[in-house]
Amino acid sequence: MTQMSAAEAAAEPRSTIRLSVNGKDHVLDVPDRKLLSDVLRQDLELTGTHVGCEHGVCGACTVQLDGDPIRSCLIFAASAQSHEVTTVEGIGDDPENPADVQQAFIDSHGLQCGFCTPGFITTIDAFVNENPHPSEEEAREAISGNLCRCTGYQNIVKAVQRTAELRGGCGQDCCGKDAPEVSQ
Amino acid sequence: MKPSPLRIHRPKTVEDTLELLAAHASDGKIIAGGQSLVPVLNMRLASPKNLIDITAVEGLDGLTATETEITVGALVSHRRLERDPGAACANPVLGEALGHVAHPAIRNRGTTVGSIAHADPNGEMPMILALTGGRVKVRSLTGTRTLTADELNVGPLETSLEPEELITEASFPSLQPGQRAGFDELARRSGDYGLAGVGLIMSTDNTDFASTSDRADYVDNVDPASSGAAGTAATITGLKAGFVSVTDTPDIIELDDVVAGTPVDRVDTIVDAVASAIKDFIDPEGDIHASADYRRHLTGVLAGRLLKRLSRPKNARGVSVLSGGQ
Ligand SMILES: Cc1cc2nc3c(=O)[nH]c(=O)nc-3n(C[C@H](O)[C@H](O)[C@H](O)COP(=O)(O)OP(=O)(O)OC[C@H]3O[C@@H](n4cnc5c(N)ncnc54)[C@H](O)[C@@H]3O)c2cc1C
Ligand code: FES
Ligand code: FES
């Protein structure tokens, strides 16, 4: 951001907003133009949400709004009021006790630098809830809105199916959709 | 912070929204899902002083589907419409096109009405509104008006909406007995804007050829070889086509004189004529991703494939075989 003069800063519209993030309520005083991604990172210090492109293309900033993945760089924090926001920290915040999606990334070697990973975790968590038996093609489609520049996608696709497996689905497009057989 | 300083207003009623729009007609903008507007603000291609956030407004989230039409409130997300069984049943072309609108995370937040208001010639839903003969209902403090796609769309990213007007809903006519509709598109990556896209509505003389409740079959993979005789005896009476990314505004071409009188099982004999009429009609521009010639060629190929798919007979279960797309 370019430096603002004191007068400009004083004229900047601000509001008190109420945000519910990872089950906790926060009351914050922020400029109206502040994006949810920036409020999460700067005001709430939830730096797991990463920002890459800031125009909706890379998926790094993906969080869940009422359980559905959305881009936190494309919503003002003020507009996220009265919704429940879940960040990667809300999915799992304990290295000793990772969430199933996080464990799936470890098992499948689904990350290298980790920049893109939080966006994948929030996306995949919601996707597998919705589709507990994803085929490889469905898994690939589900992550097609997230970019990874170093791991490559093969192992991330595996992580989607591994997540399904850890949740008791079969990890592949099994025909008996309601009677999953867990392999391995 | 990327956007320039602005104030966000969050009205709860349509009346308050209209008051705010009138008060900020010169420096205000509606924000719905923000999936088109926020990138513009983040890049500072626009710097409105006031944003009227309509996402908390009551009464704009209605979604109904009948045999006549599908009515979509201003706050209905692309995703909700895509998954609505009633809408899928009434006119499956909406869901088919929505599957090509960006990625699920964008569709979760972006609204179909916002996309229509944005009037991007690369957008799927402005074209679907035109193809189906749909309308938008527009309100301001001074009254209500209803616009056809033709009346709404002025040019690329340009509509006839006044700054103080709000689209409260869009409505898309349902398919009528004997009609089938489909959409296909090619993009460089899944979720990207299409290099070219085509939507078709085909009419036939056989009211049993495609009942409007056959939705499952548009997604079900049914082997055409298992097709039974039911519903095969249909003659094409009309064809309408609309385009994504290869015309300036969502222009529709009527191809009734090219197709009328052709039995569906003889569709091969008209595919070339349809493709060539379409290639003459569109006006693609070249860019670094694809030349104008390539887009023109591609549009013809997509239209031909889609027409063949729509002409396939119903299968043994008595349902239309419309999946696959190849
Ligand atoms: C990465 C990415 C990829 C995308 N890919 C595609 C794609 O492939 N195909 C596609 O079609 N779209 C695509 N989009 C755009 C997406 O479809 C948007 O959701 C949609 O265009 C706008 O809907 P919205 O609710 O987000 O509107 P907003 O962004 O909030 O608003 C868009 C415009 O419409 C106006 N507006 C919104 N609602 C109303 C209303 N009720 N009355 C009057 N004016 C209104 C706003 O003032 C603004 O000018 C993409 C977006 C992103 C970020
Ligand atoms: S930072 Fe939000 S999508 Fe790239
Ligand atoms: S792990 Fe480095 S960008 Fe994906």
XYZ file of C-alpha atoms and ligand atoms in Angstrom:
571
model
C 0.000 0.000 0.000
C 1.279 3.480 -0.795
C 1.660 5.767 2.243
C -1.415 7.835 3.037
C -1.284 11.308 4.488
C -2.738 11.782 7.985
C -5.703 13.593 6.447
C -6.370 10.759 4.015
C -6.117 8.222 6.813
C -8.586 10.220 8.899
C -11.036 10.354 5.993
C -10.782 6.616 5.356
C -14.173 5.033 6.058
C -13.910 2.471 8.888
C -16.459 0.347 10.645
C -16.776 -1.871 13.662
C -17.487 -5.352 12.414
C -18.307 -8.654 14.063
C -16.636 -11.677 12.584
C -16.993 -15.284 13.564
C -13.829 -17.183 12.685
C -13.115 -20.802 13.599
C -15.904 -20.708 16.153
C -14.679 -17.536 17.921
C -16.396 -14.149 17.750
C -14.308 -11.055 17.164
C -15.238 -7.385 17.235
C -12.858 -5.388 15.072
C -12.446 -1.848 13.903
C -11.227 -2.014 10.288
C -11.242 0.108 7.144
C -14.294 -0.753 5.024
C -12.079 -1.595 2.073
C -10.165 -4.263 3.977
C -10.500 -7.695 2.422
C -11.250 -10.742 4.537
C -7.841 -12.208 3.602
C -6.040 -9.170 5.045
C -8.169 -9.044 8.186
C -7.505 -12.739 8.830
C -3.770 -12.333 8.386
C -3.147 -8.886 9.860
C -5.845 -8.316 12.467
C -6.447 -11.884 13.623
C -2.888 -13.114 12.925
C -4.243 -16.217 11.256
C -1.402 -16.311 8.762
C -2.237 -19.782 7.501
C -4.423 -18.129 4.859
C -1.992 -17.146 2.104
C -2.433 -14.524 -0.574
C -0.986 -15.014 -4.021
C -2.784 -13.356 -6.909
C -5.468 -11.398 -5.031
C -7.891 -11.655 -7.902
C -9.412 -15.053 -7.437
C -7.229 -17.147 -9.707
C -4.699 -19.018 -7.550
C -6.846 -20.349 -4.713
C -4.174 -19.863 -2.011
C -6.515 -17.671 0.051
C -9.436 -20.124 0.023
C -11.381 -20.320 3.294
C -14.800 -21.750 4.072
C -17.826 -19.513 4.495
C -20.566 -21.492 6.218
C -18.721 -24.606 5.091
C -18.390 -23.661 1.426
C -14.968 -22.797 -0.047
C -14.658 -19.181 -1.186
C -11.797 -16.813 -2.029
C -11.006 -14.613 0.978
C -9.275 -12.128 -1.355
C -12.588 -11.473 -3.138
C -14.779 -10.595 -0.163
C -14.642 -7.589 2.119
C -14.381 -8.494 5.796
C -17.532 -6.419 6.362
C -19.451 -8.684 3.986
C -18.375 -11.811 5.893
C -20.311 -10.710 8.982
C -23.129 -13.015 9.987
C -21.358 -15.939 8.349
C -19.059 -18.531 9.924
C -15.526 -18.353 8.532
C -13.261 -21.392 8.747
C -9.567 -21.046 7.943
C -6.937 -23.760 7.720
C -6.253 -23.194 11.442
C -9.890 -24.067 12.114
C -9.479 -27.357 10.280
C -6.354 -28.364 12.162
C -3.911 -26.322 14.244
C -1.903 -28.941 16.083
C 1.215 -30.398 14.436
C 1.023 -33.349 16.829
C -2.545 -34.039 15.888
C -3.196 -33.082 12.276
C -6.692 -33.148 10.806
C -7.446 -35.965 8.363
C -6.898 -33.738 5.308
C -3.555 -32.611 6.692
C -2.568 -36.208 7.467
C -3.552 -37.110 3.903
C -1.113 -34.507 2.548
C 1.652 -35.958 4.736
C 0.828 -39.532 3.676
C 0.702 -38.620 -0.023
C 3.686 -36.230 -0.071
C 1.214 -33.608 -1.242
C 3.307 -30.548 -0.434
C 6.757 -29.065 -0.821
C 6.991 -25.345 0.013
C 3.459 -25.323 1.430
C 2.444 -21.954 0.030
C -0.587 -23.323 -1.790
C -1.451 -25.961 0.822
C -3.913 -24.067 3.072
C -6.079 -23.306 0.039
C -6.053 -26.964 -0.951
C -6.851 -28.096 2.616
C -9.931 -25.871 2.916
C -11.086 -26.841 -0.583
C -10.583 -30.575 -0.146
C -12.090 -30.668 3.344
C -15.375 -29.309 1.982
C -15.228 -31.365 -1.202
C -14.811 -34.718 0.536
C -17.685 -33.889 2.883
C -19.792 -33.473 -0.193
C -18.386 -36.358 -2.192
C -17.062 -39.083 0.122
C -16.171 -41.371 -2.798
C -14.386 -39.234 -5.376
C -12.994 -40.801 -8.527
C -9.575 -39.632 -9.642
C -11.239 -37.452 -12.254
C -13.572 -35.895 -9.699
C -10.622 -35.311 -7.367
C -8.737 -33.568 -10.157
C -11.738 -31.409 -11.029
C -12.236 -30.501 -7.368
C -8.761 -28.992 -7.085
C -8.714 -27.417 -10.531
C -9.240 -23.959 -9.033
C -6.067 -24.149 -6.932
C -2.581 -23.612 -8.294
C 0.526 -25.339 -6.972
C 3.858 -24.299 -8.457
C 6.162 -26.877 -6.939
C 4.667 -30.185 -5.827
C 2.793 -30.913 -9.014
C -0.733 -32.220 -8.879
C -0.342 -36.022 -8.887
C 0.260 -36.254 -5.167
C -2.372 -33.658 -4.371
C -4.937 -35.733 -6.271
C -3.791 -38.687 -4.165
C -4.259 -36.559 -1.052
C -7.891 -35.950 -2.003
C -8.498 -39.675 -2.296
C -6.491 -40.372 0.850
C -8.685 -37.917 2.738
C -11.746 -39.821 1.548
C -10.121 -43.032 2.697
C -9.300 -41.612 6.136
C -12.919 -40.514 6.465
C -14.120 -44.032 5.824
C -14.877 -43.681 2.138
C -13.021 -45.993 -0.216
C -10.829 -43.288 -1.738
C -11.978 -44.159 -5.199
C -15.150 -44.147 -7.202
C -16.454 -47.395 -5.733
C -19.691 -48.633 -7.195
C -21.341 -49.528 -3.889
C -21.336 -45.903 -2.890
C -23.000 -46.462 0.443
C -21.005 -49.512 1.428
C -17.395 -48.369 1.296
C -14.648 -50.921 1.647
C -11.532 -49.383 3.043
C -8.484 -50.652 1.214
C -4.903 -50.761 2.586
C -5.010 -2.812 1.057
C -5.644 -3.072 -2.634
C -8.897 -1.220 -3.371
C -8.962 2.549 -2.898
C -10.842 3.895 0.154
C -14.563 3.239 0.029
C -17.567 2.948 2.272
C -19.607 -0.238 2.452
C -23.343 0.036 3.041
C -25.257 -3.087 4.035
C -28.973 -2.457 3.554
C -31.455 -5.051 4.787
C -34.391 -4.232 2.525
C -34.891 -3.587 -1.173
C -36.362 -0.152 -0.353
C -33.235 0.881 1.590
C -31.080 -0.443 -1.244
C -32.930 1.685 -3.768
C -32.597 4.779 -1.521
C -28.849 4.198 -1.219
C -28.474 3.643 -4.954
C -30.295 6.891 -5.681
C -28.209 8.775 -3.117
C -24.937 7.438 -4.559
C -25.837 7.292 -8.225
C -22.672 9.132 -9.242
C -20.122 7.404 -6.999
C -21.701 4.151 -5.857
C -21.832 0.601 -7.097
C -23.799 -2.515 -6.172
C -21.727 -5.398 -4.886
C -23.278 -8.868 -4.793
C -20.860 -11.832 -4.773
C -17.990 -9.532 -5.708
C -16.434 -12.174 -7.954
C -16.212 -9.774 -10.877
C -16.209 -6.482 -9.007
C -13.546 -7.148 -6.354
C -10.838 -8.091 -8.901
C -11.660 -4.802 -10.662
C -11.361 -2.922 -7.344
C -8.204 -4.798 -6.324
C -6.576 -3.755 -9.594
C -8.028 -0.248 -9.177
C -9.632 -0.338 -12.589
C -12.563 1.301 -10.800
C -12.698 3.279 -7.551
C -16.298 3.831 -6.461
C -16.563 5.748 -3.174
C -19.559 3.709 -2.018
C -20.397 0.042 -2.292
C -23.951 -1.047 -1.710
C -23.541 -4.627 -0.490
C -26.826 -6.385 -1.248
C -25.913 -9.745 0.288
C -27.879 -9.059 3.486
C -31.007 -7.806 1.709
C -34.097 -9.851 2.487
C -36.291 -11.260 -0.259
C -33.687 -11.500 -3.020
C -32.764 -15.154 -2.571
C -35.787 -16.779 -4.179
C -35.321 -19.639 -6.634
C -38.346 -21.265 -8.233
C -38.786 -23.519 -11.230
C -42.055 -24.313 -12.969
C -43.019 -25.713 -16.359
C -43.066 -22.141 -17.593
C -39.916 -20.576 -16.178
C -37.057 -20.574 -13.731
C -36.934 -17.456 -11.573
C -33.618 -16.600 -9.977
C -33.325 -13.897 -7.286
C -30.387 -11.512 -7.237
C -28.683 -13.356 -4.383
C -28.866 -16.889 -5.778
C -25.311 -18.119 -6.274
C -24.189 -19.813 -9.471
C -23.629 -22.923 -7.359
C -27.099 -23.012 -5.868
C -28.703 -22.660 -9.279
C -26.357 -25.272 -10.759
C -27.457 -27.811 -8.164
C -31.144 -27.016 -8.015
C -33.056 -30.125 -9.095
C -36.140 -28.139 -10.125
C -34.143 -25.837 -12.373
C -32.262 -28.805 -13.843
C -35.539 -30.415 -14.681
C -37.143 -27.303 -16.158
C -34.216 -26.342 -18.351
C -30.996 -28.348 -18.090
C -29.041 -25.888 -20.219
C -28.626 -23.610 -17.192
C -26.821 -26.234 -15.137
C -24.750 -27.360 -18.094
C -23.508 -23.829 -18.708
C -22.962 -23.137 -15.007
C -20.572 -26.074 -14.818
C -18.293 -24.014 -17.056
C -18.469 -20.811 -14.985
C -15.150 -20.520 -13.150
C -14.350 -22.898 -10.283
C -16.673 -24.134 -7.535
C -15.158 -21.673 -5.030
C -16.049 -18.774 -7.333
C -19.488 -20.217 -8.073
C -20.162 -20.539 -4.338
C -20.003 -16.777 -3.971
C -20.737 -15.329 -7.431
C -24.364 -14.745 -8.353
C -26.000 -15.517 -11.687
C -27.772 -12.161 -11.693
C -24.466 -10.368 -10.943
C -22.922 -12.146 -13.881
C -25.778 -10.988 -16.116
C -25.390 -7.406 -14.816
C -21.661 -7.609 -15.507
C -22.465 -8.431 -19.175
C -19.144 -10.029 -20.015
C -19.277 -11.499 -23.541
C -16.999 -14.252 -22.181
C -19.560 -15.079 -19.504
C -21.855 -18.051 -19.894
C -24.984 -16.794 -18.150
C -25.581 -13.561 -20.086
C -25.683 -15.761 -23.178
C -28.002 -18.298 -21.554
C -30.417 -15.481 -20.687
C -30.476 -14.465 -24.351
C -30.628 -18.030 -25.704
C -33.587 -19.018 -23.544
C -35.407 -15.745 -24.217
C -35.177 -14.741 -20.566
C -35.785 -11.418 -18.870
C -34.543 -9.395 -15.922
C -36.755 -7.479 -13.525
C -35.277 -4.114 -12.642
C -36.271 -1.782 -9.801
C -35.440 1.761 -8.831
C -37.174 4.380 -6.687
C -39.061 5.494 -9.756
C -40.517 2.124 -10.704
C -40.108 -1.362 -12.061
C -39.280 -2.478 -15.593
C -38.660 -5.792 -17.291
C -35.936 -6.115 -19.920
C -35.135 -8.792 -22.460
C -31.486 -9.728 -22.956
C -31.505 -7.644 -26.112
C -32.771 -4.603 -24.256
C -30.310 -5.136 -21.409
C -27.108 -5.747 -23.343
C -25.590 -2.734 -25.041
C -22.003 -3.843 -25.623
C -19.176 -5.769 -24.003
C -19.437 -5.120 -20.224
C -22.109 -2.511 -20.942
C -25.828 -2.643 -20.143
C -28.765 -0.260 -20.341
C -29.097 -0.276 -16.519
C -29.120 3.132 -14.839
C -26.781 3.558 -11.838
C -29.747 3.701 -9.470
C -31.298 0.489 -10.753
C -31.200 -2.934 -9.115
C -31.931 -6.207 -10.884
C -34.121 -8.078 -8.426
C -34.437 -11.281 -10.442
C -33.806 -12.973 -13.747
C -36.185 -15.449 -15.332
C -35.374 -18.123 -17.881
C -38.158 -19.870 -19.822
C -38.352 -23.630 -19.286
C -37.925 -26.064 -22.157
C -41.188 -27.028 -23.814
C -42.143 -30.593 -24.763
C -40.220 -31.617 -27.860
C -37.320 -29.288 -27.104
C -33.815 -30.186 -26.064
C -31.020 -27.856 -25.086
C -27.339 -28.165 -24.340
C -24.121 -26.256 -23.853
C -20.490 -26.986 -24.665
C -17.300 -25.009 -24.360
C -13.565 -25.358 -24.704
C -11.282 -23.561 -22.250
C -7.524 -23.777 -21.899
C -7.826 -24.950 -18.310
C -10.812 -26.185 -16.332
C -12.665 -23.134 -14.991
C -11.042 -20.607 -17.308
C -13.155 -18.381 -19.494
C -13.885 -20.316 -22.690
C -11.953 -19.836 -25.930
C -15.348 -20.472 -27.473
C -18.661 -21.781 -26.198
C -21.988 -22.690 -27.781
C -25.500 -23.164 -26.442
C -28.278 -24.710 -28.532
C -32.020 -25.101 -28.169
C -33.430 -27.592 -30.635
C -37.170 -27.978 -31.244
C -38.783 -31.098 -32.675
C -42.287 -32.158 -33.619
C -42.284 -35.029 -31.124
C -43.473 -33.851 -27.720
C -42.244 -37.122 -26.263
C -38.736 -36.650 -27.648
C -37.512 -34.794 -24.598
C -39.775 -34.325 -21.704
C -38.698 -31.587 -19.384
C -38.270 -34.018 -16.524
C -35.429 -35.987 -18.040
C -32.676 -34.249 -16.133
C -30.992 -37.367 -14.749
C -30.212 -38.411 -18.279
C -28.187 -35.353 -19.045
C -25.702 -36.402 -16.428
C -26.086 -40.159 -16.570
C -23.672 -41.971 -18.846
C -25.873 -44.121 -20.982
C -24.571 -46.196 -23.834
C -26.171 -44.955 -27.064
C -25.971 -48.532 -28.380
C -28.593 -49.550 -25.831
C -31.037 -47.071 -27.307
C -34.523 -48.331 -27.834
C -36.930 -47.185 -30.476
C -38.923 -44.924 -28.157
C -38.826 -41.328 -29.183
C -36.599 -41.789 -32.213
C -39.147 -40.640 -34.722
C -38.734 -36.950 -34.362
C -38.258 -34.249 -36.946
C -36.325 -31.117 -36.162
C -38.442 -28.001 -36.493
C -36.132 -25.311 -35.198
C -32.717 -24.438 -33.790
C -31.413 -21.443 -31.854
C -27.747 -20.887 -31.036
C -25.940 -18.544 -28.647
C -22.230 -18.039 -28.089
C -19.586 -17.379 -25.477
C -16.378 -15.439 -26.196
C -16.947 -15.125 -29.963
C -19.521 -12.332 -30.190
C -19.506 -8.825 -28.618
C -22.856 -9.215 -26.944
C -24.943 -12.363 -26.433
C -26.368 -12.435 -29.969
C -28.618 -15.324 -30.887
C -28.985 -16.852 -34.334
C -32.132 -18.691 -35.431
C -31.356 -21.525 -37.818
C -34.859 -22.836 -38.455
C -34.521 -22.622 -42.223
C -31.278 -24.656 -42.152
C -32.615 -27.476 -39.993
C -36.395 -27.637 -40.388
C -37.729 -30.913 -41.745
C -34.644 -32.976 -40.901
C -35.372 -36.210 -38.994
C -33.146 -36.435 -35.900
C -31.542 -39.630 -37.158
C -30.437 -37.778 -40.294
C -28.803 -34.941 -38.355
C -25.448 -35.711 -40.006
C -26.785 -34.231 -43.236
C -27.187 -30.747 -41.727
C -24.238 -30.505 -39.344
C -21.985 -28.824 -41.906
C -24.627 -26.315 -42.945
C -25.322 -25.417 -39.318
C -21.621 -25.034 -38.548
C -21.032 -22.855 -41.559
C -24.042 -20.589 -40.853
C -22.714 -20.154 -37.328
C -19.179 -19.428 -38.506
C -20.526 -16.688 -40.786
C -22.574 -15.195 -37.967
C -19.985 -14.918 -35.177
C -17.274 -12.315 -34.936
C -14.401 -13.656 -32.831
C -11.306 -11.660 -31.985
C -7.849 -13.150 -31.786
C -5.584 -12.797 -28.773
C -2.451 -14.481 -27.432
C -4.422 -17.597 -26.554
C -6.162 -18.248 -29.848
C -6.469 -16.617 -33.247
C -9.820 -15.434 -34.562
C -9.705 -18.200 -37.184
C -9.141 -20.878 -34.598
C -12.021 -19.621 -32.448
C -14.275 -19.550 -35.503
C -13.317 -23.105 -36.432
C -13.732 -24.262 -32.839
C -17.207 -22.739 -32.561
C -18.302 -24.655 -35.659
C -16.924 -27.917 -34.293
C -18.549 -27.439 -30.881
C -21.903 -26.582 -32.467
C -21.788 -29.662 -34.706
C -20.972 -31.994 -31.823
C -23.650 -30.495 -29.648
C -26.276 -30.788 -32.361
C -25.441 -34.466 -32.806
C -25.637 -35.033 -29.079
C -29.056 -33.383 -28.872
C -30.316 -35.550 -31.728
C -29.493 -38.875 -30.159
C -32.476 -41.118 -29.515
C -33.787 -41.952 -26.111
C -32.385 -45.120 -24.627
C -34.165 -48.278 -23.619
C -35.179 -46.751 -20.289
C -37.117 -44.191 -22.221
C -34.775 -41.383 -21.300
C -32.844 -39.160 -23.605
C -29.189 -39.943 -24.119
C -27.506 -36.632 -23.845
C -24.261 -37.194 -22.010
C -20.752 -37.588 -23.247
C -20.677 -34.647 -25.571
C -18.284 -36.227 -28.038
C -11.002 -16.486 -11.211
C -12.351 -16.167 -11.790
C -12.809 -16.865 -12.885
C -14.054 -16.572 -13.440
N -14.464 -17.306 -14.506
C -15.671 -17.056 -15.049
C -16.149 -17.798 -16.162
O -15.475 -18.715 -16.663
N -17.366 -17.462 -16.672
C -18.131 -16.457 -16.132
O -19.230 -16.200 -16.624
N -17.731 -15.759 -15.078
C -16.521 -16.026 -14.518
N -16.126 -15.286 -13.418
C -17.009 -14.200 -12.907
C -18.125 -14.733 -12.012
O -19.066 -15.427 -12.785
C -18.864 -13.649 -11.219
O -19.472 -14.255 -10.149
C -20.012 -12.972 -11.867
O -19.569 -12.508 -13.101
C -20.507 -11.780 -11.067
O -21.418 -12.119 -10.031
P -21.200 -11.470 -8.595
O -22.379 -11.770 -7.773
O -19.894 -11.903 -8.066
O -21.229 -9.917 -8.967
P -20.328 -8.708 -8.481
O -18.895 -8.944 -8.770
O -20.693 -8.358 -7.092
O -20.895 -7.592 -9.458
C -20.596 -7.600 -10.835
C -21.219 -6.365 -11.487
O -22.631 -6.482 -11.518
C -23.260 -5.447 -10.766
N -24.361 -6.094 -10.061
C -24.296 -7.206 -9.278
N -25.526 -7.552 -8.848
C -26.391 -6.655 -9.379
C -27.809 -6.490 -9.309
N -28.588 -7.333 -8.612
N -28.365 -5.460 -9.988
C -27.604 -4.596 -10.710
N -26.264 -4.707 -10.806
C -25.660 -5.720 -10.150
C -22.177 -4.871 -9.877
O -22.405 -3.518 -9.601
C -20.948 -5.071 -10.739
O -20.844 -4.046 -11.682
C -14.869 -15.559 -12.854
C -14.428 -14.854 -11.736
C -13.175 -15.143 -11.205
C -12.703 -14.361 -10.021
S -5.010 -14.813 -3.477
Fe -7.105 -15.205 -3.553
S -7.256 -16.522 -5.233
Fe -5.183 -15.929 -5.323
S 3.701 -26.779 -2.453
Fe 4.760 -25.054 -3.223
S 3.220 -24.087 -4.396
Fe 2.278 -25.899 -3.853
